[in-house]
mmCIF file of C-alpha atoms in Angstrom:
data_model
loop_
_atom_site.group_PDB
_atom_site.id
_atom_site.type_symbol
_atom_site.label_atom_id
_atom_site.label_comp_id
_atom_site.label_asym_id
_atom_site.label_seq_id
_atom_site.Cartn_x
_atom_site.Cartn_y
_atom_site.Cartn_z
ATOM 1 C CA UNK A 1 -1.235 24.550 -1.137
ATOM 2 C CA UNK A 2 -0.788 22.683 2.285
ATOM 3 C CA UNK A 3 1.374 20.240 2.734
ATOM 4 C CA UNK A 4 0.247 16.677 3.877
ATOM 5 C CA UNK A 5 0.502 16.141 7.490
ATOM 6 C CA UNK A 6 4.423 14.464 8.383
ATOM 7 C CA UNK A 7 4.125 10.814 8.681
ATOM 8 C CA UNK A 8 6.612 10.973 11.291
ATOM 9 C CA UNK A 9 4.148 13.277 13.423
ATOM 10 C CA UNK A 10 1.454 10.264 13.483
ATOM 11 C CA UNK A 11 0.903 9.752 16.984
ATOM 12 C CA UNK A 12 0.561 5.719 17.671
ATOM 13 C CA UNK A 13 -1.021 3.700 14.870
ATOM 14 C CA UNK A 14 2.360 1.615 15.215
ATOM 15 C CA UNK A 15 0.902 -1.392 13.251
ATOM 16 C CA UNK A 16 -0.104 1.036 10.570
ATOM 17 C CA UNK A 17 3.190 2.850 9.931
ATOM 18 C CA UNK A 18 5.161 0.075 10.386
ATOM 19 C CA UNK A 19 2.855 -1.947 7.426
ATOM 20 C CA UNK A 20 2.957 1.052 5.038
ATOM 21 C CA UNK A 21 7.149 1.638 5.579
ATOM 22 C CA UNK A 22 7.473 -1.814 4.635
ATOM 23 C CA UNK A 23 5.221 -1.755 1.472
ATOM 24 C CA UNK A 24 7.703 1.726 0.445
ATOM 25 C CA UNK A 25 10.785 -0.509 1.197
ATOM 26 C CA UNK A 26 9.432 -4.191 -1.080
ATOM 27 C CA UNK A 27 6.333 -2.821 -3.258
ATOM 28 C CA UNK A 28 6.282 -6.419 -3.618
ATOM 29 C CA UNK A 29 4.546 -6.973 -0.712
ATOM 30 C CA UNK A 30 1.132 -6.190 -2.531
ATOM 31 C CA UNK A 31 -0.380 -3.650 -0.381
ATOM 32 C CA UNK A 32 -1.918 -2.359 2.965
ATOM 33 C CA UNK A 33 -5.416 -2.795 4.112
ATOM 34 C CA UNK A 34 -6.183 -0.700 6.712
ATOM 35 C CA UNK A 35 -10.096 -1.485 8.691
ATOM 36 C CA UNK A 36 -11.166 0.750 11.655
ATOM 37 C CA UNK A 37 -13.237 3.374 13.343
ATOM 38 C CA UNK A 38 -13.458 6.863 11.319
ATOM 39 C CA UNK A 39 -11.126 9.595 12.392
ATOM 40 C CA UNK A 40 -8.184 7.064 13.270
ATOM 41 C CA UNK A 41 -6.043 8.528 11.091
ATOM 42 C CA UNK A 42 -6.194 6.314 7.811
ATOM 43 C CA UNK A 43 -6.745 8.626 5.173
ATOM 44 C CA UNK A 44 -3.937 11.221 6.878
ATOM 45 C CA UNK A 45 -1.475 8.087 6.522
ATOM 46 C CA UNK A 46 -1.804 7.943 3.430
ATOM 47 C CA UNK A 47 -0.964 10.888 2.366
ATOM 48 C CA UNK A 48 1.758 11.708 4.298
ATOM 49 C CA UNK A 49 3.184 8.237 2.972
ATOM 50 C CA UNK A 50 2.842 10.131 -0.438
ATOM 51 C CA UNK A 51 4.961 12.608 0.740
ATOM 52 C CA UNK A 52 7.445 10.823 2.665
ATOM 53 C CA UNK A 53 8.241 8.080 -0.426
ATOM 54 C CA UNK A 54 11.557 8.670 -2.306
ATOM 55 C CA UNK A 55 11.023 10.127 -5.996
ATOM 56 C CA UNK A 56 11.296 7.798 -8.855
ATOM 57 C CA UNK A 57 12.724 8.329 -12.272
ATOM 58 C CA UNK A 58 10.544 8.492 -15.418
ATOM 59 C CA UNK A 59 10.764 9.428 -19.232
ATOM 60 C CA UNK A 60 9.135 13.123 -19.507
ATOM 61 C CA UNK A 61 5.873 13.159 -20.897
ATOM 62 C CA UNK A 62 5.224 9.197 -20.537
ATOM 63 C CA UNK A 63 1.494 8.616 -19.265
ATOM 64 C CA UNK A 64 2.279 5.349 -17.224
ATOM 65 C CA UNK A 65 6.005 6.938 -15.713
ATOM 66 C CA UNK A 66 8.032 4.579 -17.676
ATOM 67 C CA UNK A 67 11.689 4.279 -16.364
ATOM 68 C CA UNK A 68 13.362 3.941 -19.873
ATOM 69 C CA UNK A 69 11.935 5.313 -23.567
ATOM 70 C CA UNK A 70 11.811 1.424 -24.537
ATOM 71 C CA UNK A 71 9.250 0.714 -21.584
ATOM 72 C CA UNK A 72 7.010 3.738 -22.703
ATOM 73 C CA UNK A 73 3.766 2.066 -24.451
ATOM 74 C CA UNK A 74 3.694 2.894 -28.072
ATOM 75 C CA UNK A 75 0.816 4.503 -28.625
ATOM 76 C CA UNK A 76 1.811 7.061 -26.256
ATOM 77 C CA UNK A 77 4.017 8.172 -29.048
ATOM 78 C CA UNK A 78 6.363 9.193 -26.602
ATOM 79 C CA UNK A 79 9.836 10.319 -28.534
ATOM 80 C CA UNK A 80 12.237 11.824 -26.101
ATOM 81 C CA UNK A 81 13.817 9.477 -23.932
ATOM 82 C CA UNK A 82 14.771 12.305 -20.999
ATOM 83 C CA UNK A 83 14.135 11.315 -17.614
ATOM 84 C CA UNK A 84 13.354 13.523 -14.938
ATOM 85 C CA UNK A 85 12.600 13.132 -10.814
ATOM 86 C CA UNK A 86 9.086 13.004 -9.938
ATOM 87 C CA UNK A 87 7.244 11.902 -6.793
ATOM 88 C CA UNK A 88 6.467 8.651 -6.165
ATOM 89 C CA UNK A 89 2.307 8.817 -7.601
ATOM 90 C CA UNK A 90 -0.034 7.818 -5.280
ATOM 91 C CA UNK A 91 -3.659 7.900 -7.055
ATOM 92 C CA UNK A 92 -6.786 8.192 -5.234
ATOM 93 C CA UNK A 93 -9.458 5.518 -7.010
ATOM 94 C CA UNK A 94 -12.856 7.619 -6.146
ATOM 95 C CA UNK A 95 -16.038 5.244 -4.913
ATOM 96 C CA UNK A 96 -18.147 7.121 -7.984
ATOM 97 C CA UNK A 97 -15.529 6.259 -10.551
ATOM 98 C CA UNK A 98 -16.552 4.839 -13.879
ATOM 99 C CA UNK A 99 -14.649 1.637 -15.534
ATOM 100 C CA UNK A 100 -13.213 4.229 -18.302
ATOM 101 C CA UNK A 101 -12.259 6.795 -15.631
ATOM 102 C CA UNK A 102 -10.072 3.574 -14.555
ATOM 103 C CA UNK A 103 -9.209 1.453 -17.473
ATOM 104 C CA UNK A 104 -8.653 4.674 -19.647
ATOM 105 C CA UNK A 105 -10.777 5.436 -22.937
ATOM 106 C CA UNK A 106 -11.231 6.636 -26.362
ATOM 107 C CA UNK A 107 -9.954 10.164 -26.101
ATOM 108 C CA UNK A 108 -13.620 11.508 -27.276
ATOM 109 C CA UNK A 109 -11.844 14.857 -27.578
ATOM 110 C CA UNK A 110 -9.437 13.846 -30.520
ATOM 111 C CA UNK A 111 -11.903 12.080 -32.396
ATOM 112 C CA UNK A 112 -14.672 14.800 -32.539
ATOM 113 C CA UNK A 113 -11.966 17.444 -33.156
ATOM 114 C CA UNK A 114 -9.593 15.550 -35.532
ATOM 115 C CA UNK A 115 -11.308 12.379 -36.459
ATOM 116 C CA UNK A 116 -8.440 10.353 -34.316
ATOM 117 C CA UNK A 117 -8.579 7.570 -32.389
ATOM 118 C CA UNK A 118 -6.740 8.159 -29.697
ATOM 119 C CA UNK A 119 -5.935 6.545 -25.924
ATOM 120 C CA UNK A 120 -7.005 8.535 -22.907
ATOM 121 C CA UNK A 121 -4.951 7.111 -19.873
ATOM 122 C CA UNK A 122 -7.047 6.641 -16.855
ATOM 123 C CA UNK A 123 -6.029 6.314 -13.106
ATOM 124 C CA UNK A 124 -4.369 2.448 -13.662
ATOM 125 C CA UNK A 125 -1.802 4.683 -16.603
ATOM 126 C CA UNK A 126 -1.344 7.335 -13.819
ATOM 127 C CA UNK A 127 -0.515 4.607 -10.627
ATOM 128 C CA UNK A 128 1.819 2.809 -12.461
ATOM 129 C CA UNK A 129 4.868 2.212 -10.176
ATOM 130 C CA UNK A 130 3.515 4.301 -7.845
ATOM 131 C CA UNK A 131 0.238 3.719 -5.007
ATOM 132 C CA UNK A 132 -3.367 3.555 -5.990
ATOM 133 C CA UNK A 133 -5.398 4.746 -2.903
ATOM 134 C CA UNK A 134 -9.075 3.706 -1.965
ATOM 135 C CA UNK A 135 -11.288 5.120 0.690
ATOM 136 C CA UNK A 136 -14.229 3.005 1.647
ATOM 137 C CA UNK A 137 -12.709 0.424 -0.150
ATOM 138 C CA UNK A 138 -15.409 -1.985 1.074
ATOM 139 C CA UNK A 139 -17.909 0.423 -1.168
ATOM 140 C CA UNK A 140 -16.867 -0.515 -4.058
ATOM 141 C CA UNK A 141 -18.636 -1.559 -7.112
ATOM 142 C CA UNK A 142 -18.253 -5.275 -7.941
ATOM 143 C CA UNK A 143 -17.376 -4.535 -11.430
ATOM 144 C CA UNK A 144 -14.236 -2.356 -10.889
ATOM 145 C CA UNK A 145 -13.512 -4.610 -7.927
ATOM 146 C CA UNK A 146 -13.457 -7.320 -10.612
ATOM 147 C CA UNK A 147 -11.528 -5.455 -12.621
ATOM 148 C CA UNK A 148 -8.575 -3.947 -10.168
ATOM 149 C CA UNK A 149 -8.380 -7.790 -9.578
ATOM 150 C CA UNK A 150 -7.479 -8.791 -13.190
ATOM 151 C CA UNK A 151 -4.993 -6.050 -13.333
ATOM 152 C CA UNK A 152 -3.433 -6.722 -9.728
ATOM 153 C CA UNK A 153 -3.045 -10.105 -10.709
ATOM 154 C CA UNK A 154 -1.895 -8.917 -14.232
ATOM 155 C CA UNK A 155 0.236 -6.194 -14.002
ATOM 156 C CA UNK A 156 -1.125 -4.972 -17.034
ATOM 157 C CA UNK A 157 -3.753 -2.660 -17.798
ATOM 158 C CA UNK A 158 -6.138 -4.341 -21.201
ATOM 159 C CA UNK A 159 -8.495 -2.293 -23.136
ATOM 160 C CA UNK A 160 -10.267 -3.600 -25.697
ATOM 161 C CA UNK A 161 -13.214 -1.288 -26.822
ATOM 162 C CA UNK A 162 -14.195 1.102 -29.579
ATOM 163 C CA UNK A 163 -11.940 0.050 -32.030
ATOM 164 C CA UNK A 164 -9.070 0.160 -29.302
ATOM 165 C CA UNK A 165 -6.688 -2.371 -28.312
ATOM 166 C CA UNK A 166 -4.347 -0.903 -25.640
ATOM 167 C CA UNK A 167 -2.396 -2.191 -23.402
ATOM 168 C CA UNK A 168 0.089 -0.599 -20.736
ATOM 169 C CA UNK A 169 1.458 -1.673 -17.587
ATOM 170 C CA UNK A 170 -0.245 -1.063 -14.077
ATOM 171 C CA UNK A 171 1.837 -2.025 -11.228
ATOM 172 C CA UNK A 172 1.019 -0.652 -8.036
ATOM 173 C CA UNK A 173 0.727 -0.985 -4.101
ATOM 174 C CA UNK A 174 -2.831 -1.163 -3.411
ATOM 175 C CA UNK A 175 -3.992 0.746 -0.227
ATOM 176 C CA UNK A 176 -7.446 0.717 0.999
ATOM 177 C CA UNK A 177 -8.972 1.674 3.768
ATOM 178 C CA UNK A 178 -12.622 1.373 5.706
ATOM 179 C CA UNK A 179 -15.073 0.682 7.698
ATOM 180 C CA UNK A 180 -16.150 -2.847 8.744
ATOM 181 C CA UNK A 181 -19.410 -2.030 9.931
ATOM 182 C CA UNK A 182 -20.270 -0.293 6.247
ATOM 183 C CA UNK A 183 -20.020 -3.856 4.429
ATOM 184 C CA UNK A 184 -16.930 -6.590 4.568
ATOM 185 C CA UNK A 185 -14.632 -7.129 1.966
ATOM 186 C CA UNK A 186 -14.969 -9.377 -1.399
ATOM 187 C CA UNK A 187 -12.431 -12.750 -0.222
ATOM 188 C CA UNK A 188 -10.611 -12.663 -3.589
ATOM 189 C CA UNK A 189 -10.191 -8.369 -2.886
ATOM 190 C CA UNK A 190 -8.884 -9.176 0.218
ATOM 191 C CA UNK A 191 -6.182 -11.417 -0.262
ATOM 192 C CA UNK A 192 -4.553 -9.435 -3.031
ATOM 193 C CA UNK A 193 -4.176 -7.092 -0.295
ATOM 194 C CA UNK A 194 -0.489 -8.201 1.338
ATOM 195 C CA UNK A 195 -0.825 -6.797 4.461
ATOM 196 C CA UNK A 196 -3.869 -6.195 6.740
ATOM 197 C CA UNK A 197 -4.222 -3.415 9.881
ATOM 198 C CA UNK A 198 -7.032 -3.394 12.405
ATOM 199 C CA UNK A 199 -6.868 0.386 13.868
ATOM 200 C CA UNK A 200 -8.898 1.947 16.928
ATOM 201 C CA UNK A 201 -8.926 5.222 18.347
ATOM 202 C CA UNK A 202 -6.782 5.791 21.207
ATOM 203 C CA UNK A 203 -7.739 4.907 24.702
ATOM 204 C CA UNK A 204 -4.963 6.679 26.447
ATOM 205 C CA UNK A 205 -5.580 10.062 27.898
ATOM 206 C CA UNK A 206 -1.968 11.598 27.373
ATOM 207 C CA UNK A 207 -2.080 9.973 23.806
ATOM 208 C CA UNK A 208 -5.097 11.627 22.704
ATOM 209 C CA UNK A 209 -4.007 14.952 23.839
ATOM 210 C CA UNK A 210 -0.815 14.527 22.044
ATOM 211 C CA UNK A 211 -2.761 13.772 18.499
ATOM 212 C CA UNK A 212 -4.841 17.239 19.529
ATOM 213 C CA UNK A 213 -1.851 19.181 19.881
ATOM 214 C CA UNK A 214 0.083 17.987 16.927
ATOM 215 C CA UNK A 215 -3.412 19.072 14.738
ATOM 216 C CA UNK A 216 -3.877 21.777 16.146
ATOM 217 C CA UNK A 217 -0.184 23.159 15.277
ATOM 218 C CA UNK A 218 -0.735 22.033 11.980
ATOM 219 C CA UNK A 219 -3.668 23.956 11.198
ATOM 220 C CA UNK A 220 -2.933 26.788 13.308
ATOM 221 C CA UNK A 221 0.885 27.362 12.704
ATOM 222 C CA UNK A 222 1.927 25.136 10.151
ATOM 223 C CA UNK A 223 4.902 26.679 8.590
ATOM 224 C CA UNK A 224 6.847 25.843 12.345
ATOM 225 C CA UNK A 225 5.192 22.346 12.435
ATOM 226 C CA UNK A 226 6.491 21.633 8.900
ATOM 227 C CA UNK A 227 9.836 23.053 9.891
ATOM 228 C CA UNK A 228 9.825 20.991 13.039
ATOM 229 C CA UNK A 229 9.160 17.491 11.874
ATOM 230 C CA UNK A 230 11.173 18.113 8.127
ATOM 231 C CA UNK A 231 14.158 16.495 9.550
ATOM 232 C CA UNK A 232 12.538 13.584 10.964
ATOM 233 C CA UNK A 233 10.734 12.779 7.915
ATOM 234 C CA UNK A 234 13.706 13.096 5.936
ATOM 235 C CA UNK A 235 15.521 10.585 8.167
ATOM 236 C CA UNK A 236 12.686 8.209 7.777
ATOM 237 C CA UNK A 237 12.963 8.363 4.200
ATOM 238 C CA UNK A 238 16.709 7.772 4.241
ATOM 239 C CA UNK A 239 15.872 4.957 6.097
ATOM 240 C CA UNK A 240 13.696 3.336 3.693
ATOM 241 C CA UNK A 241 15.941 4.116 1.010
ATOM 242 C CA UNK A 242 19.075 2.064 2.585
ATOM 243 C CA UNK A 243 16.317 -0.578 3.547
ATOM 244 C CA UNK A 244 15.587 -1.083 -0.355
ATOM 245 C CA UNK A 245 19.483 -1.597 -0.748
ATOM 246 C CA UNK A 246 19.794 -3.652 1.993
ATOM 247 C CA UNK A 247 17.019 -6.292 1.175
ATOM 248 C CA UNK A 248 19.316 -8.139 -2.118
ATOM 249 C CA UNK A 249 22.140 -8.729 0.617
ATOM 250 C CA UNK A 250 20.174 -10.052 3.568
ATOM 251 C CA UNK A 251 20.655 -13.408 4.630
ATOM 252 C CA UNK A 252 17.780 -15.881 5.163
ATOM 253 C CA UNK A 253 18.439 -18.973 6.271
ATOM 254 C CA UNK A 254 16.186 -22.534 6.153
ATOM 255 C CA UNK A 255 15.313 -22.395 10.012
ATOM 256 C CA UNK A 256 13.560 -18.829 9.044
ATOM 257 C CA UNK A 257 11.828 -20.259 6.182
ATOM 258 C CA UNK A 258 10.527 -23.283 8.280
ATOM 259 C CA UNK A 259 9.098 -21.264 10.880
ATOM 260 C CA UNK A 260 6.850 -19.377 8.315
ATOM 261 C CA UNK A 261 6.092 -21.917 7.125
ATOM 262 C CA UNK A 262 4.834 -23.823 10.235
ATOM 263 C CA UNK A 263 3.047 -21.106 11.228
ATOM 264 C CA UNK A 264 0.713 -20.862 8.145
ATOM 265 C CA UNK A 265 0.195 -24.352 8.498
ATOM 266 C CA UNK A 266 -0.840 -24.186 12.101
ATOM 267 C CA UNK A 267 -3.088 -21.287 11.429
ATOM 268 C CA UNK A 268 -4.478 -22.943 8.623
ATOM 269 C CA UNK A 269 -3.650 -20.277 5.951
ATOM 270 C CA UNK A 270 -4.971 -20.899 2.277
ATOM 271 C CA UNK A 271 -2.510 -21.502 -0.723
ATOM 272 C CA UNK A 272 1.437 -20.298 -0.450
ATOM 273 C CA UNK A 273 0.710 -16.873 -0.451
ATOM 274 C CA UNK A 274 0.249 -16.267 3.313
ATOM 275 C CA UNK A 275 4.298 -17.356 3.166
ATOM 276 C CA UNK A 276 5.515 -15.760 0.727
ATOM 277 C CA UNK A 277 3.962 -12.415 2.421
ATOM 278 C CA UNK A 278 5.135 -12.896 5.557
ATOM 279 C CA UNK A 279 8.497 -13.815 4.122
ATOM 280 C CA UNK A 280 8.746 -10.404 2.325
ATOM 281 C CA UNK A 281 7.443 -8.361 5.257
ATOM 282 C CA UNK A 282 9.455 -9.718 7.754
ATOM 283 C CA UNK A 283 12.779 -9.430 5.148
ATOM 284 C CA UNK A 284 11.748 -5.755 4.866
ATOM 285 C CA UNK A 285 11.689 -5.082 8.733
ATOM 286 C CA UNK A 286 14.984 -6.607 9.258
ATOM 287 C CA UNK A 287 16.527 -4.530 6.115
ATOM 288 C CA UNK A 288 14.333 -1.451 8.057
ATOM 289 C CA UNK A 289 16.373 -2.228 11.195
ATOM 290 C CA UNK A 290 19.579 -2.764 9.549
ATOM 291 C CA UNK A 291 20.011 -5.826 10.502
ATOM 292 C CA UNK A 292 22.076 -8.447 8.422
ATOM 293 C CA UNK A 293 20.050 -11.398 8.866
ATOM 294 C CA UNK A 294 16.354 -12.420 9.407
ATOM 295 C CA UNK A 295 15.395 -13.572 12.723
ATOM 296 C CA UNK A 296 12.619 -14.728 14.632
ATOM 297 C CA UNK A 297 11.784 -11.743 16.442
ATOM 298 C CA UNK A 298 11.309 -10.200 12.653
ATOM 299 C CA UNK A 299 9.016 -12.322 11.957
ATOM 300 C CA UNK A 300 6.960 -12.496 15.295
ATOM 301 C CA UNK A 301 6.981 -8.758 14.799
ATOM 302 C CA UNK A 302 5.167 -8.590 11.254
ATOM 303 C CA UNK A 303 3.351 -12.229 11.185
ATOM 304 C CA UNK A 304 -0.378 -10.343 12.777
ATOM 305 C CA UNK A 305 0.366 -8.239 9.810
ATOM 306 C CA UNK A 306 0.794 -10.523 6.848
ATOM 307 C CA UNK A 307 -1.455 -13.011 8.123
ATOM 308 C CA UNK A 308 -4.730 -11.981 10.293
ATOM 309 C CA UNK A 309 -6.891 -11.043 7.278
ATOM 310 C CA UNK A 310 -5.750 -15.013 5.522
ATOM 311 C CA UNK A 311 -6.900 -16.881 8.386
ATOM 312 C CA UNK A 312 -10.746 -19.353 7.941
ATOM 313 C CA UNK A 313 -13.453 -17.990 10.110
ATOM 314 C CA UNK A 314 -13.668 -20.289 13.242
ATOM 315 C CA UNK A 315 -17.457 -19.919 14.694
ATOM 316 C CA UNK A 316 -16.291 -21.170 17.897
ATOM 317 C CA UNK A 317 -13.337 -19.086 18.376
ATOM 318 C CA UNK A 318 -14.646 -15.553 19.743
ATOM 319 C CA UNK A 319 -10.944 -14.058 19.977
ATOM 320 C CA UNK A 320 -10.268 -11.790 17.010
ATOM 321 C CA UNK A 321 -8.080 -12.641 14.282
ATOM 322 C CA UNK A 322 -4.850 -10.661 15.231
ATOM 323 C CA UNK A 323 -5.224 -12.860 18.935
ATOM 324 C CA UNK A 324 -5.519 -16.022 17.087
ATOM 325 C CA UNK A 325 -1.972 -15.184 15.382
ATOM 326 C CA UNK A 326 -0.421 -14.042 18.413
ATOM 327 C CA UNK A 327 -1.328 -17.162 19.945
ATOM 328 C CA UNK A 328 -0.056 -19.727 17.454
ATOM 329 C CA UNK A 329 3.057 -17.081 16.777
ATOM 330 C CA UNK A 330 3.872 -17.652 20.682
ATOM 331 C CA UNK A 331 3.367 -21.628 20.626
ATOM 332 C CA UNK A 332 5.764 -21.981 17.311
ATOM 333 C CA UNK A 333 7.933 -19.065 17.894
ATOM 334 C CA UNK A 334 8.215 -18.956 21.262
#
């Protein structure tokens, strides 16, 4: 089986990497939406973030990869409390899946063979502290758009069907990616979504030669490619793991906390959330860089980010979104 392609060897796409390290460091974040042309590298992000993500520990055998036997749902009947290493799951959510192929469902299996009525985990059980991945995510059915809402709002996965009443937990970082000339995004979808990425393909000559070469090695002589970027993903993942330690001793003080705030105010961002986003992104870039403290220049790095996809829709602005943040980051921020 191949290996995903290195997320260190993803040439450019700096907004993209830098919003998906930061949602590995604080899952809290709540996600990366990623819009833009096809063949701009989304989907091979993705996976190589899969890859590149530290393993996590869960109780053998437990369907939602509980940390401890007392977190394991009961009616998993889960009885041995040994934990092993596993990757970090990151679940693709098909276009074409149905509600039970999500929520889970009567295990039809059991109950024609043994008369049982028994849970069948579905792809919420199986992203539990992990990444649940959609393509096209602007495709998708209002009715399981509906319902990764409840759950994402949640954190728990309800099922109440058939004689079932089930419930587990499903947190996860949601990443979707997609097209915005296929169809825009539901308003309530997109601002569980904590971050938000506009990508393009490259313009610059030497830049698209480099992503030719780097694909072309990987299909053509991929043992030496693997070899050759294995130590620079396993730096980056070092990385994110002192990051994670870093964030409970980082200082933030009250001039930090005004200038998010006056620049959701000035952009005219909805609710608190828009803060408390940018807040947690910009804490996880300066734990990234190992720095002590947060600063401006963390935020003014990560504000386009956490903020571009929150903003209204001014009809007599013609600059994009990401511009309109740049421009109010530079007049607060300086």
């Amino acid at each position: 089986m191949t290996q995903p392609f290195p997320f260190s060897a993803i040439v450019g796409q700096d907004d993209m990497k830098r919003a998906m390290l930061l949602t590995a460091i604080d899952p809290s974040i709540g996600g990366v939406l990623v819009f833009g042309d096809r063949g701009t590298g989304k989907s091979t992000a993705v996976r190589a973030l899969a890859a590149l993500l530290p393993p996590i520990s869960a109780v053998r055998a437990c369907p939602v990869n509980s940390a401890r036997l007392a977190d394991c749902p009961a009616w998993a009947g889960v009885v041995d409390g040994t934990t092993q290493d596993i990757p970090t799951p990151v679940v693709d959510l098909p276009l074409g899946a149905s509600e039970d192929r999500v929520t889970g469902a009567l295990d039809i299996e059991k109950a024609l063979t043994r008369g049982e009525k028994a849970f069948q985990p579905g792809l919420l059980a199986a992203a539990n502290r992990g990444y649940l991945y959609i393509d096209e995510v602007n495709l998708l059915e209002d009715h399981i758009v509906d319902l990764l809402l409840d759950v994402a709002q949640s954190g728990e996965n309800v099922i109440e069907r058939e004689g079932l009443s089930i419930r587990h937990p499903a947190r996860f970082v949601l990443v979707g990616s997609g097209n915005p000339e296929e169809g825009e995004l539901r308003p309530q979808l997109l601002d569980r979504f904590g971050l938000s990425v506009d990508v393009a393909s490259p313009t610059d000559i030497d830049e698209r030669v480099e992503v030719i070469k780097r694909r072309d090695a990987y299909e053509n002589d991929n043992a030496a490619f693997m070899l050759r970027w294995q130590a620079e993903d396993a730096a980056l993942r070092d990385r994110i793991i002192s990051a994670r330690k870093a964030l409970a001793q980082l200082r933030t003080p009250d001039s930090a906390l005004r200038d998010v705030a006056e620049l959701c105010i000035k952009l005219g961002s909805d609710g608190l959330r828009g803060e408390l986003t940018l807040l947690k992104a910009a804490r996880a870039y300066a734990a990234y860089r190992d720095d002590t403290a947060l600063a401006r220049a963390h935020i003014r790095d990560v504000a386009a980010l956490a903020l571009r996809h929150r903003l209204r829709r001014d009809p007599l602005d013609e600059a994009g979104t990401g511009t309109r943040v740049d421009r109010v980051v530079e007049d607060v921020l300086g």
